[in-house]
């Protein structure tokens, strides 16, 4: 059969950092990247989760996996992470939190946690990654945003603010670094079957996207020929339950 994929970028041996790779979407992306031969570092805040995920992903190959405890809200920790890793071809800014409440009852601490993780954390990682990518002649940054980055909802003001902000950040950065050979894309998924925002993944939610669906988009983006840059991708469940 004739293939229409044309030339794809070979990801074998590429070094990738995925923030928040211990579960959910980040873990799905880590699995996919290791499967295509990349050397992947995952991060998370909880040491035991990082160790367990690293041990499990370590059995996949042919790429390698390493794990780092790093809270992306803290610049000093992000700085140490990138210093320890030393080089990076691919950065997946995936770590994110959702805390949903009316503005009048949301605590300032919760509001800050959402913005500091979903926006400041991405800035810290990009700030450290870009000089390393420039040194290697290029790279790829993929930010995991959300359809909530374009669609406001009641009780989601903090999350909306963070993902609207992340989209603007991503577009500005894309224009800033593309002449340096660094691509920037952002993916806006709808509902994904994960533990996000305290959810429980379940079979009842099999209509939702799965982490593997987002991982597939990531691999497709990374494999695109150098000249092409799909910079903003929306992906949603094809058959959500009908609204009554
Ligand atoms: N699930 C959805 O429906 C959905 C839809 C659209 C977009 N998204 C976005 O997709 C991304 C991943 O979400 P998910 O569904 O996979 O959620 P998840 O299952 O809750 O996983 C989140 C990951 O991020 C890590 N994390 C959270 N805060 C962190 C911090 N401060 N520093 C480092 N790591 C941190 C978590 O590990 P620790 O808690 O151990 O640190 C975990 O590994 C988020 O950016 C989210 O906004 C999700």
PDB file of C-alpha atoms and ligand atoms in Angstrom:
ATOM      1  CA  UNK A   1       0.000   0.000   0.000  1.00  0.00           C
ATOM      2  CA  UNK A   2       1.234   3.501  -0.792  1.00  0.00           C
ATOM      3  CA  UNK A   3       2.085   5.660   2.259  1.00  0.00           C
ATOM      4  CA  UNK A   4       1.124   9.339   2.339  1.00  0.00           C
ATOM      5  CA  UNK A   5       3.154  10.180   5.447  1.00  0.00           C
ATOM      6  CA  UNK A   6       6.200  11.220   3.419  1.00  0.00           C
ATOM      7  CA  UNK A   7       9.466  11.818   5.295  1.00  0.00           C
ATOM      8  CA  UNK A   8       9.072  11.637   9.059  1.00  0.00           C
ATOM      9  CA  UNK A   9      11.536  12.953  11.643  1.00  0.00           C
ATOM     10  CA  UNK A  10      13.296  10.049  13.374  1.00  0.00           C
ATOM     11  CA  UNK A  11      12.860  10.338  17.155  1.00  0.00           C
ATOM     12  CA  UNK A  12      15.395   7.623  18.012  1.00  0.00           C
ATOM     13  CA  UNK A  13      17.866   8.894  20.622  1.00  0.00           C
ATOM     14  CA  UNK A  14      16.158  12.285  21.035  1.00  0.00           C
ATOM     15  CA  UNK A  15      16.140  13.541  24.608  1.00  0.00           C
ATOM     16  CA  UNK A  16      12.728  14.521  25.951  1.00  0.00           C
ATOM     17  CA  UNK A  17      11.526  16.020  29.234  1.00  0.00           C
ATOM     18  CA  UNK A  18       7.862  15.559  30.161  1.00  0.00           C
ATOM     19  CA  UNK A  19       6.594  17.490  33.172  1.00  0.00           C
ATOM     20  CA  UNK A  20       3.976  15.570  35.137  1.00  0.00           C
ATOM     21  CA  UNK A  21       4.706  12.193  33.555  1.00  0.00           C
ATOM     22  CA  UNK A  22       3.729  10.020  36.521  1.00  0.00           C
ATOM     23  CA  UNK A  23       0.131   9.422  35.414  1.00  0.00           C
ATOM     24  CA  UNK A  24      -2.564  10.417  32.938  1.00  0.00           C
ATOM     25  CA  UNK A  25      -1.678  12.212  29.722  1.00  0.00           C
ATOM     26  CA  UNK A  26       2.005  12.740  30.575  1.00  0.00           C
ATOM     27  CA  UNK A  27       2.497   9.066  31.260  1.00  0.00           C
ATOM     28  CA  UNK A  28       0.794   8.176  27.955  1.00  0.00           C
ATOM     29  CA  UNK A  29       3.140  10.538  26.134  1.00  0.00           C
ATOM     30  CA  UNK A  30       6.158   9.046  27.957  1.00  0.00           C
ATOM     31  CA  UNK A  31       5.098   5.525  26.918  1.00  0.00           C
ATOM     32  CA  UNK A  32       4.775   6.576  23.280  1.00  0.00           C
ATOM     33  CA  UNK A  33       8.101   8.412  23.199  1.00  0.00           C
ATOM     34  CA  UNK A  34      10.014   5.517  24.790  1.00  0.00           C
ATOM     35  CA  UNK A  35       8.364   3.163  22.272  1.00  0.00           C
ATOM     36  CA  UNK A  36       9.752   5.161  19.353  1.00  0.00           C
ATOM     37  CA  UNK A  37      13.264   5.148  20.859  1.00  0.00           C
ATOM     38  CA  UNK A  38      13.497   8.518  22.632  1.00  0.00           C
ATOM     39  CA  UNK A  39      15.383   8.966  25.910  1.00  0.00           C
ATOM     40  CA  UNK A  40      12.733  10.360  28.228  1.00  0.00           C
ATOM     41  CA  UNK A  41      12.758  12.075  31.615  1.00  0.00           C
ATOM     42  CA  UNK A  42       9.489  12.307  33.507  1.00  0.00           C
ATOM     43  CA  UNK A  43       8.808  14.513  36.509  1.00  0.00           C
ATOM     44  CA  UNK A  44       6.285  14.785  39.304  1.00  0.00           C
ATOM     45  CA  UNK A  45       6.078  16.087  42.849  1.00  0.00           C
ATOM     46  CA  UNK A  46       5.815  12.747  44.687  1.00  0.00           C
ATOM     47  CA  UNK A  47       8.970  10.643  44.899  1.00  0.00           C
ATOM     48  CA  UNK A  48       7.239   7.249  45.179  1.00  0.00           C
ATOM     49  CA  UNK A  49       5.016   8.004  42.152  1.00  0.00           C
ATOM     50  CA  UNK A  50       8.050   9.048  40.136  1.00  0.00           C
ATOM     51  CA  UNK A  51       9.862   5.823  41.129  1.00  0.00           C
ATOM     52  CA  UNK A  52       6.878   3.578  40.314  1.00  0.00           C
ATOM     53  CA  UNK A  53       6.188   5.205  36.954  1.00  0.00           C
ATOM     54  CA  UNK A  54       9.876   5.092  36.023  1.00  0.00           C
ATOM     55  CA  UNK A  55      10.107   1.386  36.929  1.00  0.00           C
ATOM     56  CA  UNK A  56       7.049   0.521  34.843  1.00  0.00           C
ATOM     57  CA  UNK A  57       8.000   2.643  31.829  1.00  0.00           C
ATOM     58  CA  UNK A  58      11.536   1.214  32.040  1.00  0.00           C
ATOM     59  CA  UNK A  59      10.275  -2.153  30.775  1.00  0.00           C
ATOM     60  CA  UNK A  60       8.996  -0.745  27.456  1.00  0.00           C
ATOM     61  CA  UNK A  61      12.066   0.298  25.397  1.00  0.00           C
ATOM     62  CA  UNK A  62      13.775   0.706  23.037  1.00  0.00           C
ATOM     63  CA  UNK A  63      14.237   4.239  24.460  1.00  0.00           C
ATOM     64  CA  UNK A  64      15.301   4.911  28.048  1.00  0.00           C
ATOM     65  CA  UNK A  65      13.438   6.470  30.968  1.00  0.00           C
ATOM     66  CA  UNK A  66      14.579   8.452  33.998  1.00  0.00           C
ATOM     67  CA  UNK A  67      12.595  10.181  36.712  1.00  0.00           C
ATOM     68  CA  UNK A  68      13.053  13.424  38.641  1.00  0.00           C
ATOM     69  CA  UNK A  69      11.158  14.905  41.552  1.00  0.00           C
ATOM     70  CA  UNK A  70      10.394  18.476  40.536  1.00  0.00           C
ATOM     71  CA  UNK A  71       7.556  20.822  41.408  1.00  0.00           C
ATOM     72  CA  UNK A  72       7.239  23.107  38.384  1.00  0.00           C
ATOM     73  CA  UNK A  73       5.933  25.915  40.601  1.00  0.00           C
ATOM     74  CA  UNK A  74       9.426  26.341  42.028  1.00  0.00           C
ATOM     75  CA  UNK A  75      11.977  27.897  39.688  1.00  0.00           C
ATOM     76  CA  UNK A  76      14.950  26.592  41.695  1.00  0.00           C
ATOM     77  CA  UNK A  77      13.702  22.999  41.275  1.00  0.00           C
ATOM     78  CA  UNK A  78      13.139  23.477  37.532  1.00  0.00           C
ATOM     79  CA  UNK A  79      16.625  24.936  37.200  1.00  0.00           C
ATOM     80  CA  UNK A  80      18.159  21.907  38.957  1.00  0.00           C
ATOM     81  CA  UNK A  81      16.145  19.538  36.748  1.00  0.00           C
ATOM     82  CA  UNK A  82      17.462  21.016  33.506  1.00  0.00           C
ATOM     83  CA  UNK A  83      20.990  21.271  34.919  1.00  0.00           C
ATOM     84  CA  UNK A  84      20.871  17.565  35.856  1.00  0.00           C
ATOM     85  CA  UNK A  85      19.521  16.520  32.449  1.00  0.00           C
ATOM     86  CA  UNK A  86      22.005  18.758  30.624  1.00  0.00           C
ATOM     87  CA  UNK A  87      20.415  18.635  27.169  1.00  0.00           C
ATOM     88  CA  UNK A  88      16.979  18.544  25.682  1.00  0.00           C
ATOM     89  CA  UNK A  89      15.534  18.151  22.191  1.00  0.00           C
ATOM     90  CA  UNK A  90      11.875  17.892  23.201  1.00  0.00           C
ATOM     91  CA  UNK A  91      10.028  19.562  26.084  1.00  0.00           C
ATOM     92  CA  UNK A  92       6.449  18.534  26.831  1.00  0.00           C
ATOM     93  CA  UNK A  93       4.891  20.990  29.282  1.00  0.00           C
ATOM     94  CA  UNK A  94       2.140  18.723  30.545  1.00  0.00           C
ATOM     95  CA  UNK A  95       2.009  19.209  34.358  1.00  0.00           C
ATOM     96  CA  UNK A  96      -1.210  20.974  35.200  1.00  0.00           C
ATOM     97  CA  UNK A  97      -3.885  21.203  37.869  1.00  0.00           C
ATOM     98  CA  UNK A  98      -7.569  22.018  37.805  1.00  0.00           C
ATOM     99  CA  UNK A  99      -9.285  23.457  40.858  1.00  0.00           C
ATOM    100  CA  UNK A 100     -12.885  24.343  40.093  1.00  0.00           C
ATOM    101  CA  UNK A 101     -14.913  26.708  42.297  1.00  0.00           C
ATOM    102  CA  UNK A 102     -16.814  29.994  42.103  1.00  0.00           C
ATOM    103  CA  UNK A 103     -14.510  33.012  42.276  1.00  0.00           C
ATOM    104  CA  UNK A 104     -16.058  34.258  45.519  1.00  0.00           C
ATOM    105  CA  UNK A 105     -15.345  31.016  47.372  1.00  0.00           C
ATOM    106  CA  UNK A 106     -12.006  30.047  45.827  1.00  0.00           C
ATOM    107  CA  UNK A 107      -9.072  30.678  48.140  1.00  0.00           C
ATOM    108  CA  UNK A 108      -6.228  32.889  46.920  1.00  0.00           C
ATOM    109  CA  UNK A 109      -3.891  29.917  47.567  1.00  0.00           C
ATOM    110  CA  UNK A 110      -5.867  27.694  45.177  1.00  0.00           C
ATOM    111  CA  UNK A 111      -6.020  30.432  42.541  1.00  0.00           C
ATOM    112  CA  UNK A 112      -2.265  30.883  42.800  1.00  0.00           C
ATOM    113  CA  UNK A 113      -1.650  27.104  42.635  1.00  0.00           C
ATOM    114  CA  UNK A 114      -3.493  26.890  39.305  1.00  0.00           C
ATOM    115  CA  UNK A 115      -1.728  29.883  37.743  1.00  0.00           C
ATOM    116  CA  UNK A 116       1.681  28.985  39.164  1.00  0.00           C
ATOM    117  CA  UNK A 117       1.491  25.399  37.843  1.00  0.00           C
ATOM    118  CA  UNK A 118      -0.224  25.923  34.498  1.00  0.00           C
ATOM    119  CA  UNK A 119       1.460  29.170  33.449  1.00  0.00           C
ATOM    120  CA  UNK A 120       4.520  30.014  35.589  1.00  0.00           C
ATOM    121  CA  UNK A 121       5.710  26.378  35.512  1.00  0.00           C
ATOM    122  CA  UNK A 122       5.610  26.400  31.715  1.00  0.00           C
ATOM    123  CA  UNK A 123       7.560  29.666  31.628  1.00  0.00           C
ATOM    124  CA  UNK A 124      10.239  28.298  34.000  1.00  0.00           C
ATOM    125  CA  UNK A 125      10.708  25.149  31.879  1.00  0.00           C
ATOM    126  CA  UNK A 126      10.848  27.077  28.582  1.00  0.00           C
ATOM    127  CA  UNK A 127      13.265  29.586  30.112  1.00  0.00           C
ATOM    128  CA  UNK A 128      15.680  26.756  30.964  1.00  0.00           C
ATOM    129  CA  UNK A 129      15.089  24.635  27.844  1.00  0.00           C
ATOM    130  CA  UNK A 130      15.493  27.281  25.124  1.00  0.00           C
ATOM    131  CA  UNK A 131      19.251  27.955  25.624  1.00  0.00           C
ATOM    132  CA  UNK A 132      19.894  24.180  25.685  1.00  0.00           C
ATOM    133  CA  UNK A 133      17.879  23.731  22.483  1.00  0.00           C
ATOM    134  CA  UNK A 134      19.665  26.630  20.786  1.00  0.00           C
ATOM    135  CA  UNK A 135      22.968  24.959  21.629  1.00  0.00           C
ATOM    136  CA  UNK A 136      21.755  21.797  19.848  1.00  0.00           C
ATOM    137  CA  UNK A 137      20.543  23.765  16.824  1.00  0.00           C
ATOM    138  CA  UNK A 138      16.838  23.432  17.531  1.00  0.00           C
ATOM    139  CA  UNK A 139      14.137  21.574  19.408  1.00  0.00           C
ATOM    140  CA  UNK A 140      10.425  21.158  19.945  1.00  0.00           C
ATOM    141  CA  UNK A 141       8.252  22.505  22.780  1.00  0.00           C
ATOM    142  CA  UNK A 142       4.709  21.147  23.092  1.00  0.00           C
ATOM    143  CA  UNK A 143       2.381  22.691  25.652  1.00  0.00           C
ATOM    144  CA  UNK A 144      -0.646  20.717  26.835  1.00  0.00           C
ATOM    145  CA  UNK A 145      -3.393  23.304  27.031  1.00  0.00           C
ATOM    146  CA  UNK A 146      -7.133  22.569  26.938  1.00  0.00           C
ATOM    147  CA  UNK A 147     -10.344  23.429  25.114  1.00  0.00           C
ATOM    148  CA  UNK A 148     -10.844  25.475  28.302  1.00  0.00           C
ATOM    149  CA  UNK A 149      -8.206  27.759  26.792  1.00  0.00           C
ATOM    150  CA  UNK A 150     -10.861  29.033  24.392  1.00  0.00           C
ATOM    151  CA  UNK A 151     -14.189  28.241  26.080  1.00  0.00           C
ATOM    152  CA  UNK A 152     -15.095  29.929  29.383  1.00  0.00           C
ATOM    153  CA  UNK A 153     -17.295  28.124  31.924  1.00  0.00           C
ATOM    154  CA  UNK A 154     -18.723  29.107  35.320  1.00  0.00           C
ATOM    155  CA  UNK A 155     -16.583  27.807  38.228  1.00  0.00           C
ATOM    156  CA  UNK A 156     -13.603  27.516  35.926  1.00  0.00           C
ATOM    157  CA  UNK A 157     -12.303  31.088  36.081  1.00  0.00           C
ATOM    158  CA  UNK A 158      -8.886  30.117  37.442  1.00  0.00           C
ATOM    159  CA  UNK A 159      -8.442  27.210  35.042  1.00  0.00           C
ATOM    160  CA  UNK A 160      -9.771  29.272  32.109  1.00  0.00           C
ATOM    161  CA  UNK A 161      -7.397  32.120  32.975  1.00  0.00           C
ATOM    162  CA  UNK A 162      -4.461  29.702  33.100  1.00  0.00           C
ATOM    163  CA  UNK A 163      -5.192  27.970  29.777  1.00  0.00           C
ATOM    164  CA  UNK A 164      -6.198  31.174  27.905  1.00  0.00           C
ATOM    165  CA  UNK A 165      -2.891  32.555  29.213  1.00  0.00           C
ATOM    166  CA  UNK A 166      -0.983  29.449  28.160  1.00  0.00           C
ATOM    167  CA  UNK A 167      -2.352  29.726  24.616  1.00  0.00           C
ATOM    168  CA  UNK A 168      -1.193  33.345  24.320  1.00  0.00           C
ATOM    169  CA  UNK A 169       2.180  32.450  25.798  1.00  0.00           C
ATOM    170  CA  UNK A 170       2.578  29.557  23.349  1.00  0.00           C
ATOM    171  CA  UNK A 171       1.730  31.655  20.286  1.00  0.00           C
ATOM    172  CA  UNK A 172       4.108  34.456  21.278  1.00  0.00           C
ATOM    173  CA  UNK A 173       6.903  31.971  22.011  1.00  0.00           C
ATOM    174  CA  UNK A 174       6.273  30.146  18.722  1.00  0.00           C
ATOM    175  CA  UNK A 175       6.944  33.371  16.818  1.00  0.00           C
ATOM    176  CA  UNK A 176       9.904  34.248  19.035  1.00  0.00           C
ATOM    177  CA  UNK A 177      11.980  31.082  18.577  1.00  0.00           C
ATOM    178  CA  UNK A 178      11.018  29.548  15.252  1.00  0.00           C
ATOM    179  CA  UNK A 179      13.946  31.183  13.412  1.00  0.00           C
ATOM    180  CA  UNK A 180      16.220  29.360  15.886  1.00  0.00           C
ATOM    181  CA  UNK A 181      14.872  26.015  14.696  1.00  0.00           C
ATOM    182  CA  UNK A 182      12.689  25.612  17.792  1.00  0.00           C
ATOM    183  CA  UNK A 183       9.092  24.635  17.085  1.00  0.00           C
ATOM    184  CA  UNK A 184       6.304  25.429  19.563  1.00  0.00           C
ATOM    185  CA  UNK A 185       2.853  23.829  19.388  1.00  0.00           C
ATOM    186  CA  UNK A 186       0.006  23.647  21.842  1.00  0.00           C
ATOM    187  CA  UNK A 187      -2.632  20.952  22.085  1.00  0.00           C
ATOM    188  CA  UNK A 188      -6.132  21.704  23.364  1.00  0.00           C
ATOM    189  CA  UNK A 189      -7.814  18.454  24.425  1.00  0.00           C
ATOM    190  CA  UNK A 190     -11.423  18.083  25.524  1.00  0.00           C
ATOM    191  CA  UNK A 191     -12.252  15.557  28.265  1.00  0.00           C
ATOM    192  CA  UNK A 192      -9.548  12.939  28.803  1.00  0.00           C
ATOM    193  CA  UNK A 193     -10.134   9.874  31.012  1.00  0.00           C
ATOM    194  CA  UNK A 194      -7.581  10.588  33.793  1.00  0.00           C
ATOM    195  CA  UNK A 195      -7.405  11.534  37.485  1.00  0.00           C
ATOM    196  CA  UNK A 196      -7.401  15.216  36.569  1.00  0.00           C
ATOM    197  CA  UNK A 197      -9.124  17.522  39.081  1.00  0.00           C
ATOM    198  CA  UNK A 198      -9.767  14.569  41.429  1.00  0.00           C
ATOM    199  CA  UNK A 199     -11.572  12.487  38.765  1.00  0.00           C
ATOM    200  CA  UNK A 200     -11.393   8.684  38.637  1.00  0.00           C
ATOM    201  CA  UNK A 201     -10.661   7.076  35.263  1.00  0.00           C
ATOM    202  CA  UNK A 202     -13.462   4.583  34.569  1.00  0.00           C
ATOM    203  CA  UNK A 203     -15.032   2.408  31.862  1.00  0.00           C
ATOM    204  CA  UNK A 204     -18.211   4.523  32.066  1.00  0.00           C
ATOM    205  CA  UNK A 205     -16.146   7.338  30.598  1.00  0.00           C
ATOM    206  CA  UNK A 206     -14.874   5.324  27.658  1.00  0.00           C
ATOM    207  CA  UNK A 207     -16.458   7.960  25.367  1.00  0.00           C
ATOM    208  CA  UNK A 208     -13.773  10.357  26.597  1.00  0.00           C
ATOM    209  CA  UNK A 209     -10.376  10.736  24.966  1.00  0.00           C
ATOM    210  CA  UNK A 210      -7.663   8.436  26.342  1.00  0.00           C
ATOM    211  CA  UNK A 211      -4.078   9.506  27.160  1.00  0.00           C
ATOM    212  CA  UNK A 212      -2.956   7.441  24.132  1.00  0.00           C
ATOM    213  CA  UNK A 213      -5.014   9.706  21.850  1.00  0.00           C
ATOM    214  CA  UNK A 214      -3.067  12.757  23.016  1.00  0.00           C
ATOM    215  CA  UNK A 215       0.214  10.815  22.825  1.00  0.00           C
ATOM    216  CA  UNK A 216      -0.554  10.027  19.184  1.00  0.00           C
ATOM    217  CA  UNK A 217      -0.969  13.748  18.416  1.00  0.00           C
ATOM    218  CA  UNK A 218       2.363  14.451  20.127  1.00  0.00           C
ATOM    219  CA  UNK A 219       4.198  11.815  18.075  1.00  0.00           C
ATOM    220  CA  UNK A 220       2.561  13.077  14.864  1.00  0.00           C
ATOM    221  CA  UNK A 221       3.677  16.649  15.627  1.00  0.00           C
ATOM    222  CA  UNK A 222       7.234  15.599  16.428  1.00  0.00           C
ATOM    223  CA  UNK A 223       7.480  13.515  13.250  1.00  0.00           C
ATOM    224  CA  UNK A 224       6.268  16.327  10.958  1.00  0.00           C
ATOM    225  CA  UNK A 225       8.866  17.411   8.391  1.00  0.00           C
ATOM    226  CA  UNK A 226      11.028  20.330   9.552  1.00  0.00           C
ATOM    227  CA  UNK A 227       9.387  22.861   7.243  1.00  0.00           C
ATOM    228  CA  UNK A 228       5.852  22.349   8.637  1.00  0.00           C
ATOM    229  CA  UNK A 229       4.514  23.549  11.984  1.00  0.00           C
ATOM    230  CA  UNK A 230       0.967  22.691  13.065  1.00  0.00           C
ATOM    231  CA  UNK A 231       0.970  25.168  15.943  1.00  0.00           C
ATOM    232  CA  UNK A 232      -2.494  24.817  17.545  1.00  0.00           C
ATOM    233  CA  UNK A 233      -4.373  21.544  17.717  1.00  0.00           C
ATOM    234  CA  UNK A 234      -7.885  20.999  19.100  1.00  0.00           C
ATOM    235  CA  UNK A 235      -8.926  17.414  19.855  1.00  0.00           C
ATOM    236  CA  UNK A 236     -12.238  16.355  21.364  1.00  0.00           C
ATOM    237  CA  UNK A 237     -14.254  13.173  21.961  1.00  0.00           C
ATOM    238  CA  UNK A 238     -16.066  12.315  18.722  1.00  0.00           C
ATOM    239  CA  UNK A 239     -19.255  11.158  20.464  1.00  0.00           C
ATOM    240  CA  UNK A 240     -19.815  12.792  23.860  1.00  0.00           C
ATOM    241  CA  UNK A 241     -23.135  11.990  25.573  1.00  0.00           C
ATOM    242  CA  UNK A 242     -25.963  14.016  23.988  1.00  0.00           C
ATOM    243  CA  UNK A 243     -27.015  17.065  26.037  1.00  0.00           C
ATOM    244  CA  UNK A 244     -30.648  16.624  27.222  1.00  0.00           C
TER     245      UNK A 244
HETATM  246  N1  LIG B   1      -7.912  15.205  31.790  1.00  0.00           N
HETATM  247  C1  LIG B   1      -8.523  16.119  31.042  1.00  0.00           C
HETATM  248  O1  LIG B   1      -9.747  16.060  30.822  1.00  0.00           O
HETATM  249  C2  LIG B   1      -7.729  17.238  30.418  1.00  0.00           C
HETATM  250  C3  LIG B   1      -8.314  17.959  29.358  1.00  0.00           C
HETATM  251  C4  LIG B   1      -7.604  19.000  28.774  1.00  0.00           C
HETATM  252  C5  LIG B   1      -6.337  19.302  29.203  1.00  0.00           C
HETATM  253  N2  LIG B   1      -5.780  18.608  30.228  1.00  0.00           N
HETATM  254  C6  LIG B   1      -4.426  18.998  30.650  1.00  0.00           C
HETATM  255  O2  LIG B   1      -3.563  17.891  30.516  1.00  0.00           O
HETATM  256  C7  LIG B   1      -2.488  17.994  31.450  1.00  0.00           C
HETATM  257  C8  LIG B   1      -2.332  16.670  32.177  1.00  0.00           C
HETATM  258  O3  LIG B   1      -3.532  16.368  32.847  1.00  0.00           O
HETATM  259  P1  LIG B   1      -3.981  14.894  33.243  1.00  0.00           P
HETATM  260  O4  LIG B   1      -5.392  14.751  32.836  1.00  0.00           O
HETATM  261  O5  LIG B   1      -2.988  13.894  32.804  1.00  0.00           O
HETATM  262  O6  LIG B   1      -3.971  15.060  34.852  1.00  0.00           O
HETATM  263  P2  LIG B   1      -3.466  14.100  36.025  1.00  0.00           P
HETATM  264  O7  LIG B   1      -3.850  12.671  35.742  1.00  0.00           O
HETATM  265  O8  LIG B   1      -3.930  14.751  37.274  1.00  0.00           O
HETATM  266  O9  LIG B   1      -1.860  14.183  35.924  1.00  0.00           O
HETATM  267  C9  LIG B   1      -1.202  15.395  36.179  1.00  0.00           C
HETATM  268  C10 LIG B   1       0.296  15.164  36.238  1.00  0.00           C
HETATM  269  O10 LIG B   1       0.924  16.420  36.516  1.00  0.00           O
HETATM  270  C11 LIG B   1       1.724  16.292  37.703  1.00  0.00           C
HETATM  271  N3  LIG B   1       1.760  17.576  38.421  1.00  0.00           N
HETATM  272  C12 LIG B   1       0.735  18.279  38.945  1.00  0.00           C
HETATM  273  N4  LIG B   1       1.177  19.406  39.521  1.00  0.00           N
HETATM  274  C13 LIG B   1       2.523  19.419  39.350  1.00  0.00           C
HETATM  275  C14 LIG B   1       3.554  20.315  39.718  1.00  0.00           C
HETATM  276  N5  LIG B   1       3.314  21.442  40.390  1.00  0.00           N
HETATM  277  N6  LIG B   1       4.817  20.003  39.377  1.00  0.00           N
HETATM  278  C15 LIG B   1       5.099  18.867  38.692  1.00  0.00           C
HETATM  279  N7  LIG B   1       4.174  17.979  38.309  1.00  0.00           N
HETATM  280  C16 LIG B   1       2.898  18.256  38.647  1.00  0.00           C
HETATM  281  C17 LIG B   1       1.074  15.161  38.485  1.00  0.00           C
HETATM  282  O11 LIG B   1       1.959  14.529  39.395  1.00  0.00           O
HETATM  283  P3  LIG B   1       2.012  14.926  40.965  1.00  0.00           P
HETATM  284  O12 LIG B   1       0.603  15.268  41.380  1.00  0.00           O
HETATM  285  O13 LIG B   1       2.549  13.731  41.621  1.00  0.00           O
HETATM  286  O14 LIG B   1       2.934  16.086  41.027  1.00  0.00           O
HETATM  287  C18 LIG B   1       0.706  14.201  37.344  1.00  0.00           C
HETATM  288  O15 LIG B   1       1.834  13.467  36.937  1.00  0.00           O
HETATM  289  C19 LIG B   1      -2.818  19.188  32.343  1.00  0.00           C
HETATM  290  O16 LIG B   1      -2.079  20.303  31.920  1.00  0.00           O
HETATM  291  C20 LIG B   1      -4.308  19.418  32.099  1.00  0.00           C
HETATM  292  O17 LIG B   1      -4.664  20.769  32.287  1.00  0.00           O
HETATM  293  C21 LIG B   1      -6.448  17.588  30.843  1.00  0.00           C
END
